PDB file of C-alpha atoms in Angstrom:
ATOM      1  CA  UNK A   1       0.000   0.000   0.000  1.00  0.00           C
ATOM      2  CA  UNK A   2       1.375   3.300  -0.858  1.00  0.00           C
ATOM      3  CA  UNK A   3       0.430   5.980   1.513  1.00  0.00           C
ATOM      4  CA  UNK A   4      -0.134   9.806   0.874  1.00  0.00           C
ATOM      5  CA  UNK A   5       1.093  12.621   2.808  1.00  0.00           C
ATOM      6  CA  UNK A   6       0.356  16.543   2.456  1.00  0.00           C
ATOM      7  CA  UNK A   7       3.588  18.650   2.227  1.00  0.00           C
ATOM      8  CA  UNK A   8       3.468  22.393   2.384  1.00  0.00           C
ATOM      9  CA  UNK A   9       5.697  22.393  -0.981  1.00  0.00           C
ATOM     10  CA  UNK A  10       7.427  20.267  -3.485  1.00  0.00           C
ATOM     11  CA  UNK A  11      10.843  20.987  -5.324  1.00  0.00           C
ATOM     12  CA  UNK A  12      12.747  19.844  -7.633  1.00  0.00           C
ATOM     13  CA  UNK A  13      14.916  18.522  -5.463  1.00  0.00           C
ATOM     14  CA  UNK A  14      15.744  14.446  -5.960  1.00  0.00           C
ATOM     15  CA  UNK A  15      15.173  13.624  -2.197  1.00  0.00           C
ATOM     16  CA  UNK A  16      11.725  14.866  -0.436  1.00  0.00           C
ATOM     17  CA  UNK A  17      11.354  15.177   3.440  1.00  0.00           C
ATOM     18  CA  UNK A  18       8.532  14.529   5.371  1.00  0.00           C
ATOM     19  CA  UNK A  19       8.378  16.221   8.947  1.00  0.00           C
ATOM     20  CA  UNK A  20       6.244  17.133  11.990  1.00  0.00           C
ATOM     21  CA  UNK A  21       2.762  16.331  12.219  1.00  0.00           C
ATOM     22  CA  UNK A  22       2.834  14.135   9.065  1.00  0.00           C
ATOM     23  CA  UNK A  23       6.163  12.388   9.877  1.00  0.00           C
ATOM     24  CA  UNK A  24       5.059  11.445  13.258  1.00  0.00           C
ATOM     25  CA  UNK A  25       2.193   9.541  11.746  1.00  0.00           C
ATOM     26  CA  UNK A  26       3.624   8.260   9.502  1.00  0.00           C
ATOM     27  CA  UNK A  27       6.381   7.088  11.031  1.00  0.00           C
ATOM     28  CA  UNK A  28       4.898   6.198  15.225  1.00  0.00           C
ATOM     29  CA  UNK A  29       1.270   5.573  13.815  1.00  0.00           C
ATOM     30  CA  UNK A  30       1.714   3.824  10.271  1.00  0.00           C
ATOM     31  CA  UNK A  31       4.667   2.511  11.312  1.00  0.00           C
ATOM     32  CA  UNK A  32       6.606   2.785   7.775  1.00  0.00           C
ATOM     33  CA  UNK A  33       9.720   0.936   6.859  1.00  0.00           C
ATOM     34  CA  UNK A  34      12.436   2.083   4.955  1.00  0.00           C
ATOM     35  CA  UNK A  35      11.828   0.622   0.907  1.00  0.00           C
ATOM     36  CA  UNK A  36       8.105   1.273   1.334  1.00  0.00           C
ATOM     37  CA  UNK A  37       6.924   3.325  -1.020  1.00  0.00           C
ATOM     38  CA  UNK A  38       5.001   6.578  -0.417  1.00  0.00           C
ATOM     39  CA  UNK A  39       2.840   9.650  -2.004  1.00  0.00           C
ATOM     40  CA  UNK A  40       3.549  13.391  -1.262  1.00  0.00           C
ATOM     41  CA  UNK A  41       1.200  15.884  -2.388  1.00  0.00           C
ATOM     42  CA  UNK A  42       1.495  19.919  -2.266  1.00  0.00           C
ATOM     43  CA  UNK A  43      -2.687  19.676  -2.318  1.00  0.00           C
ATOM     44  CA  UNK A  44      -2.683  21.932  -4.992  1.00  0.00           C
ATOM     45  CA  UNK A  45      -0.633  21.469  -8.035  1.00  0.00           C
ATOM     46  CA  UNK A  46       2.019  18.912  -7.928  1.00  0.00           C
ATOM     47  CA  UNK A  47       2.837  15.583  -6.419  1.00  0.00           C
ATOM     48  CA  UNK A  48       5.595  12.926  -6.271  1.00  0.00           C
ATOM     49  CA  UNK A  49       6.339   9.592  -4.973  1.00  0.00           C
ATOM     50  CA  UNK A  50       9.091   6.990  -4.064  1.00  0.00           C
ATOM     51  CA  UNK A  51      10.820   4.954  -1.666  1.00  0.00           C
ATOM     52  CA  UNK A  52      12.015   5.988   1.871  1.00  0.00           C
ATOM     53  CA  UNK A  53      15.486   5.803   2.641  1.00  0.00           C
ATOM     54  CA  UNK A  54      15.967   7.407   5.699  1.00  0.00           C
ATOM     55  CA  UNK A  55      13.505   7.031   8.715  1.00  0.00           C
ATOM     56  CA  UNK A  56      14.751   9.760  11.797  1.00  0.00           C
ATOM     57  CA  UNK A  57      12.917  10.471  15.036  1.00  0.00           C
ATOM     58  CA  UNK A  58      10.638  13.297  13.622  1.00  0.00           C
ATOM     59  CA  UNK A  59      11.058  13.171  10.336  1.00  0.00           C
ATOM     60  CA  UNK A  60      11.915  10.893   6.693  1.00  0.00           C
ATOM     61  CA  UNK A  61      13.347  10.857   3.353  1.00  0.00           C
ATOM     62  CA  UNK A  62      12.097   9.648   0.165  1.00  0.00           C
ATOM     63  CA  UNK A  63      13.709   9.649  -3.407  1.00  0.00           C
ATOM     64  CA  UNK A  64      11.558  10.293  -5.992  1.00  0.00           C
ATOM     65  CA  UNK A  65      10.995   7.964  -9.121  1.00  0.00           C
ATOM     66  CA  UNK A  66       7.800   9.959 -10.103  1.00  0.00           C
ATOM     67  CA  UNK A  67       6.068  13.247 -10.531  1.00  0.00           C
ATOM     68  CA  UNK A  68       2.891  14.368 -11.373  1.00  0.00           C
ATOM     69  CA  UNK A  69       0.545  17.770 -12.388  1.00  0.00           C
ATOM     70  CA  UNK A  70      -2.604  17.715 -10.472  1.00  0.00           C
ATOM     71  CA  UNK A  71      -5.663  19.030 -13.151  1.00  0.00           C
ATOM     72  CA  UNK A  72      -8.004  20.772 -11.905  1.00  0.00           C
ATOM     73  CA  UNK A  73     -11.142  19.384 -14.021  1.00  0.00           C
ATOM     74  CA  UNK A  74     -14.087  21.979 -15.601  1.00  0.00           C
ATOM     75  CA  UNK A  75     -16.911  22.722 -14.909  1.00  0.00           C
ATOM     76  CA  UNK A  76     -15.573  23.150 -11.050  1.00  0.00           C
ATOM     77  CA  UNK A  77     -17.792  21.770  -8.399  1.00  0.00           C
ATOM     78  CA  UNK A  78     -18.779  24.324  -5.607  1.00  0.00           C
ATOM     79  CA  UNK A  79     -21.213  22.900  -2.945  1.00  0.00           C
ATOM     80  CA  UNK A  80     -22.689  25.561  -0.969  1.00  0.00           C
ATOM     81  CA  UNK A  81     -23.111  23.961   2.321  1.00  0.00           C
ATOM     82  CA  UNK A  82     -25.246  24.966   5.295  1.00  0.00           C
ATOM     83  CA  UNK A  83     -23.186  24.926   8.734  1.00  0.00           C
ATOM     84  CA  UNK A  84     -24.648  21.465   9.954  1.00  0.00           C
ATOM     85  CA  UNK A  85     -24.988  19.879  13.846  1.00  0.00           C
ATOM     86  CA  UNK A  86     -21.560  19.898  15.079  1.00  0.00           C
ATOM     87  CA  UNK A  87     -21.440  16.091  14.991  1.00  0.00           C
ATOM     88  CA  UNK A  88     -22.638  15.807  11.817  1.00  0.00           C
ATOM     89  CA  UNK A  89     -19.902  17.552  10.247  1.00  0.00           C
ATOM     90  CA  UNK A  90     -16.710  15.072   9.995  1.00  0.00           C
ATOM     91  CA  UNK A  91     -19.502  12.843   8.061  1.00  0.00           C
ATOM     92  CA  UNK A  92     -20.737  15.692   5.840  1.00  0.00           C
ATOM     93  CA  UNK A  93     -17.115  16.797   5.052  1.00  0.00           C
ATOM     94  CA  UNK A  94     -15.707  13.001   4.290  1.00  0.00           C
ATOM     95  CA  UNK A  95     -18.795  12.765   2.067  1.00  0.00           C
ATOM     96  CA  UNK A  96     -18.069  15.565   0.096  1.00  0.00           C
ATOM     97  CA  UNK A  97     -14.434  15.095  -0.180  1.00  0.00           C
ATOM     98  CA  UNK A  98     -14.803  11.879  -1.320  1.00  0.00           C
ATOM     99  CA  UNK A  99     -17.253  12.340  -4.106  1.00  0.00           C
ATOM    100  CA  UNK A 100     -15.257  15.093  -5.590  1.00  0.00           C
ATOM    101  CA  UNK A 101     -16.415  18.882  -4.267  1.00  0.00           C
ATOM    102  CA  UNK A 102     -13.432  21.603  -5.573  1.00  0.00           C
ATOM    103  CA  UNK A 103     -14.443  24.025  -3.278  1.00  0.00           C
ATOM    104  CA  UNK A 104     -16.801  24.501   0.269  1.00  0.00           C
ATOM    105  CA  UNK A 105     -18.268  27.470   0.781  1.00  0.00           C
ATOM    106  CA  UNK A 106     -19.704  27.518   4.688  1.00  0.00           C
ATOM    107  CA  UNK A 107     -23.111  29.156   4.491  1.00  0.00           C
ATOM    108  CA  UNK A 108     -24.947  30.489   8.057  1.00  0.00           C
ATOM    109  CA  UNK A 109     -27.901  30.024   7.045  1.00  0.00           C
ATOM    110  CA  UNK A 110     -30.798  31.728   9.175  1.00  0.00           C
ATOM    111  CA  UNK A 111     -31.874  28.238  10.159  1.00  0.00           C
ATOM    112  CA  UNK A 112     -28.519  26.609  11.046  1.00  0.00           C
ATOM    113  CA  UNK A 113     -28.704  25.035  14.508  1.00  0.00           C
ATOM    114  CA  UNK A 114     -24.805  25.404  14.886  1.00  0.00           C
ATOM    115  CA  UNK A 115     -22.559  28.739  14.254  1.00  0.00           C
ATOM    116  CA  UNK A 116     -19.437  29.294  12.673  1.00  0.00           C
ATOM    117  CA  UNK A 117     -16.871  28.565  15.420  1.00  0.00           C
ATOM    118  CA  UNK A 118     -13.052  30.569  15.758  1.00  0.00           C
ATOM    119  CA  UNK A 119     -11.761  26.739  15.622  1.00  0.00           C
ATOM    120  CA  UNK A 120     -14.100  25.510  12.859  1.00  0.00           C
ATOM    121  CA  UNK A 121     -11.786  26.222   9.970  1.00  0.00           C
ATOM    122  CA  UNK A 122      -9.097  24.150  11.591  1.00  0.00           C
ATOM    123  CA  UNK A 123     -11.625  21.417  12.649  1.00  0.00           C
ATOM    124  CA  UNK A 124     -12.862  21.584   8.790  1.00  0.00           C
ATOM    125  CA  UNK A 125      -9.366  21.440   6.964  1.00  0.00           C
ATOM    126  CA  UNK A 126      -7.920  18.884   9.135  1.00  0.00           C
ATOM    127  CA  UNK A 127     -11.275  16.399   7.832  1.00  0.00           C
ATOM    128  CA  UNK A 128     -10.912  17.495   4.754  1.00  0.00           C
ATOM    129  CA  UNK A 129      -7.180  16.464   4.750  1.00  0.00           C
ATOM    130  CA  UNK A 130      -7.868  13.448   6.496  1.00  0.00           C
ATOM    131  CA  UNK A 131     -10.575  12.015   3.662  1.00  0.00           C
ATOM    132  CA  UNK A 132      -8.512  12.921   1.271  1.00  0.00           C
ATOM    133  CA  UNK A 133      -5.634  10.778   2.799  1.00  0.00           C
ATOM    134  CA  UNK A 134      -7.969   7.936   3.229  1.00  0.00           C
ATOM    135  CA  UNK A 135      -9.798   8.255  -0.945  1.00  0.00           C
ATOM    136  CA  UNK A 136      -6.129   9.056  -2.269  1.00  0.00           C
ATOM    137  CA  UNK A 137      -7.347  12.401  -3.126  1.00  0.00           C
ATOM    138  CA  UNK A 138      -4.000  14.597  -4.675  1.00  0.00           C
ATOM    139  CA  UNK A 139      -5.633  17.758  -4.725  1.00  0.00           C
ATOM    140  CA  UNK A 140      -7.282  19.335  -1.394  1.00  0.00           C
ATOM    141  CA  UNK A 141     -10.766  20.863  -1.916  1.00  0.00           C
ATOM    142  CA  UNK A 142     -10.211  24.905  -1.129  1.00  0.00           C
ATOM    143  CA  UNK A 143     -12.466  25.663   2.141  1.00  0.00           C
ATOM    144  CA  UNK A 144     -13.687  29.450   2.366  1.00  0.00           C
ATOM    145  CA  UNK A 145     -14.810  31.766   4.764  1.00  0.00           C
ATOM    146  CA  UNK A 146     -18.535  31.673   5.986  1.00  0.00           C
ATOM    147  CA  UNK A 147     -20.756  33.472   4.135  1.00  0.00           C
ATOM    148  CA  UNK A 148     -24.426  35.151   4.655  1.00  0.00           C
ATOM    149  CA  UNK A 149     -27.215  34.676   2.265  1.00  0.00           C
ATOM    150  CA  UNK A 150     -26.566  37.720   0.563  1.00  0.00           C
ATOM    151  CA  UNK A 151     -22.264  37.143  -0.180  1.00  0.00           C
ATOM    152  CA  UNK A 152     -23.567  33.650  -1.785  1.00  0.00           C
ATOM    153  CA  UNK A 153     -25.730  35.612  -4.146  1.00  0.00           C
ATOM    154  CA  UNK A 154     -23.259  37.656  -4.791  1.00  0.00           C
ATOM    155  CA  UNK A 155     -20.753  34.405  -5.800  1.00  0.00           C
ATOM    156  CA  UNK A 156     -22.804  32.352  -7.772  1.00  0.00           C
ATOM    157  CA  UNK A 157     -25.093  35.378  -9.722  1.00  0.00           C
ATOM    158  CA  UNK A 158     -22.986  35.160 -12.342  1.00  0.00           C
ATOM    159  CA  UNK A 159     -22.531  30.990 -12.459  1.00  0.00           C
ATOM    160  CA  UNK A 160     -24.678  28.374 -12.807  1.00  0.00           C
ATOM    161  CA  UNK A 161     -25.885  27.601  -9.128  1.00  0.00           C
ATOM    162  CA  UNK A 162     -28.693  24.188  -8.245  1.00  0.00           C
ATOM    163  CA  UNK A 163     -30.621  25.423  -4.958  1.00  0.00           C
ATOM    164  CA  UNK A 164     -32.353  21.453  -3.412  1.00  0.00           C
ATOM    165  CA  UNK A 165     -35.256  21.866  -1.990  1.00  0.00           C
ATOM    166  CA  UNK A 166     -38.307  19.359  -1.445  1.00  0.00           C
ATOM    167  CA  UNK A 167     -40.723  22.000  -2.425  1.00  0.00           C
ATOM    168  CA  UNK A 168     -39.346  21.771  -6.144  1.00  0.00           C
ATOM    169  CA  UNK A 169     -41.069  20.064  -8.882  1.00  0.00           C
ATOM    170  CA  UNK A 170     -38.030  20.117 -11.225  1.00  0.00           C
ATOM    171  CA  UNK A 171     -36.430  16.747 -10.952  1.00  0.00           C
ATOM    172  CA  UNK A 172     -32.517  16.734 -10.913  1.00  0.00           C
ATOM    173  CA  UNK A 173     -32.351  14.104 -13.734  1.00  0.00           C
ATOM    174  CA  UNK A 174     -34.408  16.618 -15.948  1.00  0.00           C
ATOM    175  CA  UNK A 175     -31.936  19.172 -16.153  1.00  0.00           C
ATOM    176  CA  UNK A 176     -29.630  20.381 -18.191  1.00  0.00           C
ATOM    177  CA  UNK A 177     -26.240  21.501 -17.871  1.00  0.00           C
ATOM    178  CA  UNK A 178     -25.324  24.467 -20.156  1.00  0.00           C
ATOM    179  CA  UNK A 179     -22.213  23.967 -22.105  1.00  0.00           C
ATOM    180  CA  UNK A 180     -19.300  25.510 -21.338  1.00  0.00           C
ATOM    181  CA  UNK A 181     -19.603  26.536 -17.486  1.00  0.00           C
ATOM    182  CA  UNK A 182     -16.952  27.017 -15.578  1.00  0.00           C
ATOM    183  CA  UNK A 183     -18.482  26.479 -12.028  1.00  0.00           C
ATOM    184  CA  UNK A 184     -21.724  24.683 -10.943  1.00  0.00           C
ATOM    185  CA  UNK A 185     -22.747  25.879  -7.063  1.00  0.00           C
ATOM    186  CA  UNK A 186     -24.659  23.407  -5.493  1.00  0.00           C
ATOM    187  CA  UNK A 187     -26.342  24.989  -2.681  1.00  0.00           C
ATOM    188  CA  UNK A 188     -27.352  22.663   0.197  1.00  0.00           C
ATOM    189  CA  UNK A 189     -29.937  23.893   3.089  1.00  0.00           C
ATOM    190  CA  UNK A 190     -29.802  23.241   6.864  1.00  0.00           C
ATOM    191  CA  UNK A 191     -31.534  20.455   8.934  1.00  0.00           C
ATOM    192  CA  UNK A 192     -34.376  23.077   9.242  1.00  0.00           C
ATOM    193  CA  UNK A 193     -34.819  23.966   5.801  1.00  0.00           C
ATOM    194  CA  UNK A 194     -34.139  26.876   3.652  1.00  0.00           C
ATOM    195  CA  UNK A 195     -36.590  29.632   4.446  1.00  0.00           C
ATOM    196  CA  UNK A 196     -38.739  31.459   2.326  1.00  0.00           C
ATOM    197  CA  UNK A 197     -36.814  34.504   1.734  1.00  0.00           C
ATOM    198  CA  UNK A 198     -33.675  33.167   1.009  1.00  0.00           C
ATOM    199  CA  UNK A 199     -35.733  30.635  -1.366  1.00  0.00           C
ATOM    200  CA  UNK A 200     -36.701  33.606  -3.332  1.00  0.00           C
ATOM    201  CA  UNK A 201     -33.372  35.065  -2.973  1.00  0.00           C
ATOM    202  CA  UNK A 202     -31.491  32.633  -4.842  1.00  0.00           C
ATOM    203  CA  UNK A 203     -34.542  32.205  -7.133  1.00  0.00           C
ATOM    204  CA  UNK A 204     -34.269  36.254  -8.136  1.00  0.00           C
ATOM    205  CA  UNK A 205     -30.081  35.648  -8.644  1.00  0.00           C
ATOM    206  CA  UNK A 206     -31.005  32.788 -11.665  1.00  0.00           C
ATOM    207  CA  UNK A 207     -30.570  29.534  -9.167  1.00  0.00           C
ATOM    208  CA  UNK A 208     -32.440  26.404 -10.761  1.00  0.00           C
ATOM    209  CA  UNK A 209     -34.707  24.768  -7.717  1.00  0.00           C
ATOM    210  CA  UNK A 210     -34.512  21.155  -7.833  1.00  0.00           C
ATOM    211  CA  UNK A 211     -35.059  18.080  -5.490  1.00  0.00           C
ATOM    212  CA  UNK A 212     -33.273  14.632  -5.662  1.00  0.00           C
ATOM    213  CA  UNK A 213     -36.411  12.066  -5.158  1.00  0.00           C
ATOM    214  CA  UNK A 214     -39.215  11.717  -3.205  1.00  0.00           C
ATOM    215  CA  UNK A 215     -37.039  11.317   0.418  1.00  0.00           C
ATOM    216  CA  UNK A 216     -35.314  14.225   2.116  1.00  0.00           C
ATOM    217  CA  UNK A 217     -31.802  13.930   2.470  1.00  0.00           C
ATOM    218  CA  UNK A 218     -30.089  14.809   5.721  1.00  0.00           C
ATOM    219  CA  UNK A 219     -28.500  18.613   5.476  1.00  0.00           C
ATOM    220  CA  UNK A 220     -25.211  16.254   5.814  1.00  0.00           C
ATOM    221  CA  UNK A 221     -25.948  13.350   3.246  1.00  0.00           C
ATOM    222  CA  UNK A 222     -27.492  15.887   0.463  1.00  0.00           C
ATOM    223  CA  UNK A 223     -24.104  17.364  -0.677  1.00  0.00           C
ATOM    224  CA  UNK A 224     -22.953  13.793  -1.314  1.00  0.00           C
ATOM    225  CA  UNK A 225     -25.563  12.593  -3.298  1.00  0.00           C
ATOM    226  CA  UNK A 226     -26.163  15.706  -5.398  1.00  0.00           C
ATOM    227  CA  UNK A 227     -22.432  15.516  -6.061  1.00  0.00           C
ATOM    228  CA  UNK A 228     -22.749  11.507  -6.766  1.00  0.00           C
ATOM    229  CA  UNK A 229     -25.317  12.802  -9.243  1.00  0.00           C
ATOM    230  CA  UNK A 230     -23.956  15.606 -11.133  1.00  0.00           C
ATOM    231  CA  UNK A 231     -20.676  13.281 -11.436  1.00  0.00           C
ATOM    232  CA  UNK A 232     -22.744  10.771 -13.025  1.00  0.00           C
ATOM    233  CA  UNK A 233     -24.645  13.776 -15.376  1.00  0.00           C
ATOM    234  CA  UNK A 234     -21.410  14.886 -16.554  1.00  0.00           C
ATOM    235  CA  UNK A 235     -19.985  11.461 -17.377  1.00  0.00           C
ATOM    236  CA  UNK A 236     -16.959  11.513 -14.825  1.00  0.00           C
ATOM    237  CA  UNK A 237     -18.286   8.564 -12.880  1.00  0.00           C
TER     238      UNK A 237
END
């Protein structure tokens, strides 16, 4: 099994280092050997991979036999996600992650039961890096700030955005994705629902309403399986 690891950059350099929190797991949890072969990725653009040769206390080497661009596929996938219950959110986050979101976009909406926390962008990031370890992810989905109703109108206005909603009578499978977008929002509603006015809000910016099926989707299983669907619409999966 070859194992990845985020690194904060990646050189040109022959021999690659691995050190502090990712060492120490790798090296006191996994318990790696030296001739095992392993995966670093800058969780952007580039990634590499080899053997190790060196093992220290904190920290290992690994010559590279390999390189790699990470691509950035179009249209980019943007799930707009409602701040969930606070243990619902490692399983919303692993779900997304692992069915292929680009980017998170934290939304307060006005019927989230949780708030945006000083430590929740930590907590987030260090889930998100996590599931990508686990799905061999190269590339780390980009996390933003929290937004309002109003800064998500004033994202995805000019995109094309998908607002679920069990009110809708469009079907997802009916739609159509216009050729040539860039970025397709997918905008995901708290465990109490989307209210009225932001309904109409995003309905006024040009968001397409649209439900799934007949059963309502937990706030932290309908990212997932809208994403599971649009990968599926756009012939990826």
């Amino acid at each position: 099994m070859s194992y990845l690891f985020f690194v904060d950059q990646i050189d040109s350099n022959e021999v690659q280092s691995l050190e502090n929190e990712e060492a120490h797991h790798a090296i006191k949890v996994l318990r790696v050997t030296s001739g095992e072969t392993l995966t670093f990725s800058d969780g952007k653009s580039h990634w590499v991979s080899g053997e190790i040769t060196e093992i220290g206390r904190k920290s290992l080497k690994m010559k590279v036999n390999k390189r790699g661009n990470i691509q950035l596929n179009k249209p980019e996938l943007i799930v707009v996600q409602a701040i969930t219950k606070s243990d619902r959110n490692k399983e919303m986050l692993e779900l997304l992650t692992v069915s292929g979101v680009d980017q998170i976009i934290p939304w307060e909406a006005e019927r989230s039961i949780s708030r945006w926390q000083d430590d929740s962008a930590h907590k987030w990031i260090q889930t998100i890096k996590e599931a990508c370890k686990q799905s061999k992810r190269f590339r780390l989905p980009t996390l933003t700030s929290p937004m309002k109703v109003n800064e998500i109108i004033g994202v995805i206005k000019e995109n094309f955005s998908i607002v679920f909603h069990e009110s809708a009578t469009n079907k997802f499978s009916n739609l159509q994705i216009p050729a040539g977008v860039e970025k397709i929002y997918l905008v995901i509603g708290p465990e109490g629902g989307i209210n009225d006015y932001e309904l109409e809000e995003f309905r006024t910016a040009g968001s397409v309403i649209a439900r799934l099926g007949e059963p309502v989707f937990r706030s932290a299983h309908a990212g997932f399986a809208a994403l599971s669907a649009l990968q599926t619409k756009l012939g990826r999966w």
